[in-house]
mmCIF file of C-alpha atoms in Angstrom:
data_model
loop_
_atom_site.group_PDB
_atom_site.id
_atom_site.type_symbol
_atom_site.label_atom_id
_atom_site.label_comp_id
_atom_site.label_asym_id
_atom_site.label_seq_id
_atom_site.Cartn_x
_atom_site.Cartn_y
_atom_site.Cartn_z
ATOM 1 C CA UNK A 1 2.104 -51.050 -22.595
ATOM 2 C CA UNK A 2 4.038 -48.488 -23.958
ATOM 3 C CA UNK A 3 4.756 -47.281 -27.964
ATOM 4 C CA UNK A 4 6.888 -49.504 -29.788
ATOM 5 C CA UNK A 5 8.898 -48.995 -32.697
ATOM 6 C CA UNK A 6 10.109 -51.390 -35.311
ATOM 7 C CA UNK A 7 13.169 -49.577 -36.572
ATOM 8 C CA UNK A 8 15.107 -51.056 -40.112
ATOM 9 C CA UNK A 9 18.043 -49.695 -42.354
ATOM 10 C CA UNK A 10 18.550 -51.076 -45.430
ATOM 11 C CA UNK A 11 22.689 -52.513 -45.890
ATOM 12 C CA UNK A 12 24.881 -49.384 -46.203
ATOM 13 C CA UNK A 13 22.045 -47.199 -45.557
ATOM 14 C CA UNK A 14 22.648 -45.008 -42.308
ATOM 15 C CA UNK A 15 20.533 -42.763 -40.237
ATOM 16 C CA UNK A 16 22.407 -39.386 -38.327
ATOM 17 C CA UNK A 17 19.026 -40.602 -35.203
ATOM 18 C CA UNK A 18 19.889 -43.534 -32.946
ATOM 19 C CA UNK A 19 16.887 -45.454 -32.198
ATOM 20 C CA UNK A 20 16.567 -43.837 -28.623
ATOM 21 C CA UNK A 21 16.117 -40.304 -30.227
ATOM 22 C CA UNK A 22 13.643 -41.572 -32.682
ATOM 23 C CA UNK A 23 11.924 -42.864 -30.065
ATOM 24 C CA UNK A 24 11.820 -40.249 -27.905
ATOM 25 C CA UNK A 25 10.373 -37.595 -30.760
ATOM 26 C CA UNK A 26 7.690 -40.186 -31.493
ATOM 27 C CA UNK A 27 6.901 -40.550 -28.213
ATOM 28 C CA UNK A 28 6.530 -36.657 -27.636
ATOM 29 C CA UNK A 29 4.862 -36.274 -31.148
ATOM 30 C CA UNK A 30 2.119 -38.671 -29.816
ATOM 31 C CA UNK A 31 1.714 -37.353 -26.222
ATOM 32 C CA UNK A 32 1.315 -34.121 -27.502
ATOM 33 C CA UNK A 33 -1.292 -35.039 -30.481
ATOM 34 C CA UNK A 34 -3.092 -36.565 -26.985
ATOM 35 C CA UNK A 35 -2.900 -40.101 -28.650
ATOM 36 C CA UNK A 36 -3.956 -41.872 -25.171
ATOM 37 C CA UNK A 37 -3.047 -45.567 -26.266
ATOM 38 C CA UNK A 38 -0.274 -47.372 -27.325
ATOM 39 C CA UNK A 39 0.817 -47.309 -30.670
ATOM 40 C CA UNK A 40 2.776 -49.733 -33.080
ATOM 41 C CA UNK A 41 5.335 -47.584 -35.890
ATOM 42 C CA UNK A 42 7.768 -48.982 -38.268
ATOM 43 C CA UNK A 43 10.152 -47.032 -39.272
ATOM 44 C CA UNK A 44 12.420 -48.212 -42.262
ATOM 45 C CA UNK A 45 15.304 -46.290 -43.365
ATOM 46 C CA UNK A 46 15.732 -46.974 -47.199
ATOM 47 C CA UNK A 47 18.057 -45.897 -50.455
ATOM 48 C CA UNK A 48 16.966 -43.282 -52.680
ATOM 49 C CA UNK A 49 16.230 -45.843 -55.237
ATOM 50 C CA UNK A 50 13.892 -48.087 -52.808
ATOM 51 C CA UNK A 51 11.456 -44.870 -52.362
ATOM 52 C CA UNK A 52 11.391 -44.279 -55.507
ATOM 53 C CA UNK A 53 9.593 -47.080 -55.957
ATOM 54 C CA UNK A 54 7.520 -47.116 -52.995
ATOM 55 C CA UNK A 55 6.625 -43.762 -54.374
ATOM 56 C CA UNK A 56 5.660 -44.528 -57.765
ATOM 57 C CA UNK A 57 4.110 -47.839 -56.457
ATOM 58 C CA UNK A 58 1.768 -46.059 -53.345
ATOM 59 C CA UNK A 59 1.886 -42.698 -54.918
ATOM 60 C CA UNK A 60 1.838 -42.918 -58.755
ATOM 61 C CA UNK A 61 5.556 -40.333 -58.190
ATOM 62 C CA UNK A 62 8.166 -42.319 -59.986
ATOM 63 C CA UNK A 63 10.547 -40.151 -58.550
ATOM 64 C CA UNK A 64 12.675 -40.184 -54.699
ATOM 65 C CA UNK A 65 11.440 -38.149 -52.374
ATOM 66 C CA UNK A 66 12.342 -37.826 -48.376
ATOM 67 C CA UNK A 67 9.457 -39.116 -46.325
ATOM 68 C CA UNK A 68 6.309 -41.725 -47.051
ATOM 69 C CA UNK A 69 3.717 -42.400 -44.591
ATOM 70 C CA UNK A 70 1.806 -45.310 -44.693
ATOM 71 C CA UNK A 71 -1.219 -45.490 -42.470
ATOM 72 C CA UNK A 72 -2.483 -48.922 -40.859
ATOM 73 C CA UNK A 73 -4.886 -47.833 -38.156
ATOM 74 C CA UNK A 74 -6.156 -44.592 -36.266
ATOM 75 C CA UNK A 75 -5.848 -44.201 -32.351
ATOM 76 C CA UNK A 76 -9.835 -43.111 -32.280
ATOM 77 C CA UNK A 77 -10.912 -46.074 -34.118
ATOM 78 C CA UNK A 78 -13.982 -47.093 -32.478
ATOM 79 C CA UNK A 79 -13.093 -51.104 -33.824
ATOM 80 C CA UNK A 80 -9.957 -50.977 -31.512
ATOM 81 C CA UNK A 81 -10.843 -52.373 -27.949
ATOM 82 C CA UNK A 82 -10.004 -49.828 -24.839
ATOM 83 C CA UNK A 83 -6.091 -50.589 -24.096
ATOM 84 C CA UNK A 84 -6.011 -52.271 -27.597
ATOM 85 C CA UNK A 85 -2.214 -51.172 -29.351
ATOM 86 C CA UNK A 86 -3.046 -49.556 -32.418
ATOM 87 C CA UNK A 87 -0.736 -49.909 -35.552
ATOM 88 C CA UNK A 88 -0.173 -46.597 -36.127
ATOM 89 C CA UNK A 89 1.751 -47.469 -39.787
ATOM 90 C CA UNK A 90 4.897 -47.170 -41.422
ATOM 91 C CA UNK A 91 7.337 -44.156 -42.317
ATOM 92 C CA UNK A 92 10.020 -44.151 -44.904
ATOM 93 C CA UNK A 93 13.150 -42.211 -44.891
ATOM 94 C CA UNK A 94 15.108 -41.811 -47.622
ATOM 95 C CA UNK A 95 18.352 -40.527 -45.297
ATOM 96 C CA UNK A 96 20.593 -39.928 -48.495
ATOM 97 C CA UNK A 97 18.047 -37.747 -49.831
ATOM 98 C CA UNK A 98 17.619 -36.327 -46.560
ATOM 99 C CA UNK A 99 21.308 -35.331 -46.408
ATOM 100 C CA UNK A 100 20.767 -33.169 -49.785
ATOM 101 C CA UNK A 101 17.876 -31.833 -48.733
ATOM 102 C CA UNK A 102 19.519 -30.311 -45.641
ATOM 103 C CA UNK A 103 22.157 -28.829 -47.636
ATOM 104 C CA UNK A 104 19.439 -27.058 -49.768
ATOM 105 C CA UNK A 105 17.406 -26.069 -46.393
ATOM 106 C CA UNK A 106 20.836 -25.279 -44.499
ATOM 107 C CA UNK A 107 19.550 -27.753 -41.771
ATOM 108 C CA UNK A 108 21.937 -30.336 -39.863
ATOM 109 C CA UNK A 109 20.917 -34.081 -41.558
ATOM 110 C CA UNK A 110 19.994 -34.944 -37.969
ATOM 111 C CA UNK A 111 17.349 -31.647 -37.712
ATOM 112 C CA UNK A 112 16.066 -32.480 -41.478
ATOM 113 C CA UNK A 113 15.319 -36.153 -39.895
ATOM 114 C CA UNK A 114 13.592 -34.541 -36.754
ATOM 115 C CA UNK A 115 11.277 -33.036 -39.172
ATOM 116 C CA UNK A 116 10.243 -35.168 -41.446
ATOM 117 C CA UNK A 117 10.039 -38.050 -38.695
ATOM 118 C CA UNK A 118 7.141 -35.403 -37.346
ATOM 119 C CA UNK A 119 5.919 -34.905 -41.010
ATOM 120 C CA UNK A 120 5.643 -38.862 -41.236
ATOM 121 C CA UNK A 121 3.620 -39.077 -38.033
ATOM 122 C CA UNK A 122 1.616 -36.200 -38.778
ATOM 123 C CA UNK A 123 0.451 -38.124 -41.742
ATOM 124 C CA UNK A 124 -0.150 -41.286 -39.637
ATOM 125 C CA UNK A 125 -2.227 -39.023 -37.322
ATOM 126 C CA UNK A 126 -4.772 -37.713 -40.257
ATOM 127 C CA UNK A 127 -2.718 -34.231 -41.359
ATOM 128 C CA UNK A 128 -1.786 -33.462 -44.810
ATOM 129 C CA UNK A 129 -1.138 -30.687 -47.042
ATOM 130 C CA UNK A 130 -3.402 -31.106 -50.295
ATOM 131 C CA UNK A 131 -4.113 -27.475 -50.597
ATOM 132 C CA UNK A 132 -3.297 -24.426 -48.573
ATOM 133 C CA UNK A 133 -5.606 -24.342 -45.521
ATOM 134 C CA UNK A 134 -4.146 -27.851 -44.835
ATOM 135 C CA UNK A 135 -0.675 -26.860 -45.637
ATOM 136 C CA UNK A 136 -0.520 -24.051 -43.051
ATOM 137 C CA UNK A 137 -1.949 -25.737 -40.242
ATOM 138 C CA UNK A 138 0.526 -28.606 -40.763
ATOM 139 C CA UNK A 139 3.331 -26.302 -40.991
ATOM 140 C CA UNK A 140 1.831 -24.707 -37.798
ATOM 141 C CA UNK A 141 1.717 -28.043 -36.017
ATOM 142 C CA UNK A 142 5.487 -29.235 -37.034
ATOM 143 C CA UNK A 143 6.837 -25.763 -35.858
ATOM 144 C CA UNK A 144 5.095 -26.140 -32.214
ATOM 145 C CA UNK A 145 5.862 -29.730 -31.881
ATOM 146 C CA UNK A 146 10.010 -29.188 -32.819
ATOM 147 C CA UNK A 147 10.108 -26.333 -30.228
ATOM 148 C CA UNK A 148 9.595 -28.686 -28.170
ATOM 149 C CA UNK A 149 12.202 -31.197 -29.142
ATOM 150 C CA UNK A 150 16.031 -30.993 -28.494
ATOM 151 C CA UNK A 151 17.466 -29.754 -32.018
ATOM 152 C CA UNK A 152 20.548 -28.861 -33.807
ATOM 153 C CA UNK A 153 19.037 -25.195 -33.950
ATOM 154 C CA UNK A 154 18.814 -25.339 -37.448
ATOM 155 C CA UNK A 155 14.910 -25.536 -37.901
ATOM 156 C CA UNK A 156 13.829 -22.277 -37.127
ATOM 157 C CA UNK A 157 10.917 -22.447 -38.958
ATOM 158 C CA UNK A 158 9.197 -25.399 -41.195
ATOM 159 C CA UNK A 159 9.394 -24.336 -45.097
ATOM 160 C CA UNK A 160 6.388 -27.127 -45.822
ATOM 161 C CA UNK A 161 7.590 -26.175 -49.520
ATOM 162 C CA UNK A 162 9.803 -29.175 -49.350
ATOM 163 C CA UNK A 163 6.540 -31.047 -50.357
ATOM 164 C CA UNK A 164 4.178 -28.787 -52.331
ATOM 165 C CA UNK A 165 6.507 -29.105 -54.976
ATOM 166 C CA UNK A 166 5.384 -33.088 -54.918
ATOM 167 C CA UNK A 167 1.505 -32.514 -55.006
ATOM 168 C CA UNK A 168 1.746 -31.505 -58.128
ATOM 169 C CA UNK A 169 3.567 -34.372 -59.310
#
């Protein structure tokens, strides 16, 4: 069985990734993370208004912000039976936030999504960025794993300051 991916846009909410390219990063993110089963991700693709509240409701942020994670399941989970698909968990884009955001970074929209579609599986995978040790070898992690993803060349390094500004919050 291979990784599936339950891809949904909210009406008049678009996305500069077609499903194969999302696919194929998530793919690559998990191969190289050595995630040796099959995994389950949804990936919904909302307005700036809908995470807001997914923020405030799973974060306590009542504010937009670019990417949520939502974790179901871990690959290692000794529960899940040898073969068994894990449900990896749910990412949220925000894509018109993302659009702004790449204007600010001086990213293409496509190489902002490439990122935080990483970030989001990061998260799914156990990473964060609660304090500083955590925030660098995250940072660390997105930069190796984009090298090795076809870009817009814009990303030539991770500024993980897109979210410190949020742990605060």
């Amino acid at each position: 069985m291979e990784n599936e991916y339950d891809v949904m846009c909210e009406e008049g909410v678009t996305c500069p990734l077609d499903e194969a390219q999302i696919a194929a990063i998530c793919d690559r993110v998990l191969a190289e993370e050595g995630v040796g089963r099959p995994c389950l991700v949804s990936l919904s693709l909302v307005s700036d208004e809908r995470i807001r509240e997914l923020n405030a409701e799973w974060r306590d942020v009542d504010r937009a912000t670019d990417v949520i994670s939502l974790e179901c399941e871990r690959p290692d989970d000794p529960a899940l039976a040898p073969g068994e698909p894990c449900e990896l968990g749910d990412i949220v884009l925000a894509p018109a936030y993302v659009a702004r955001q790449a204007a600010a970074f001086g990213t293409t929209e496509a190489d902002e999504c490439r990122l935080l579609l990483v970030h989001g599986l990061l998260h799914l995978l156990g990473h964060d960025h609660l304090d500083e040790a955590e925030a660098v070898a995250m940072e660390a992690r997105e930069d190796a794993l984009l090298a090795l993803l076809p870009t817009d060349g814009t990303l030539d390094r991770v500024v993980i300051t897109r979210h410190r500004e949020e742990e605060g919050a």
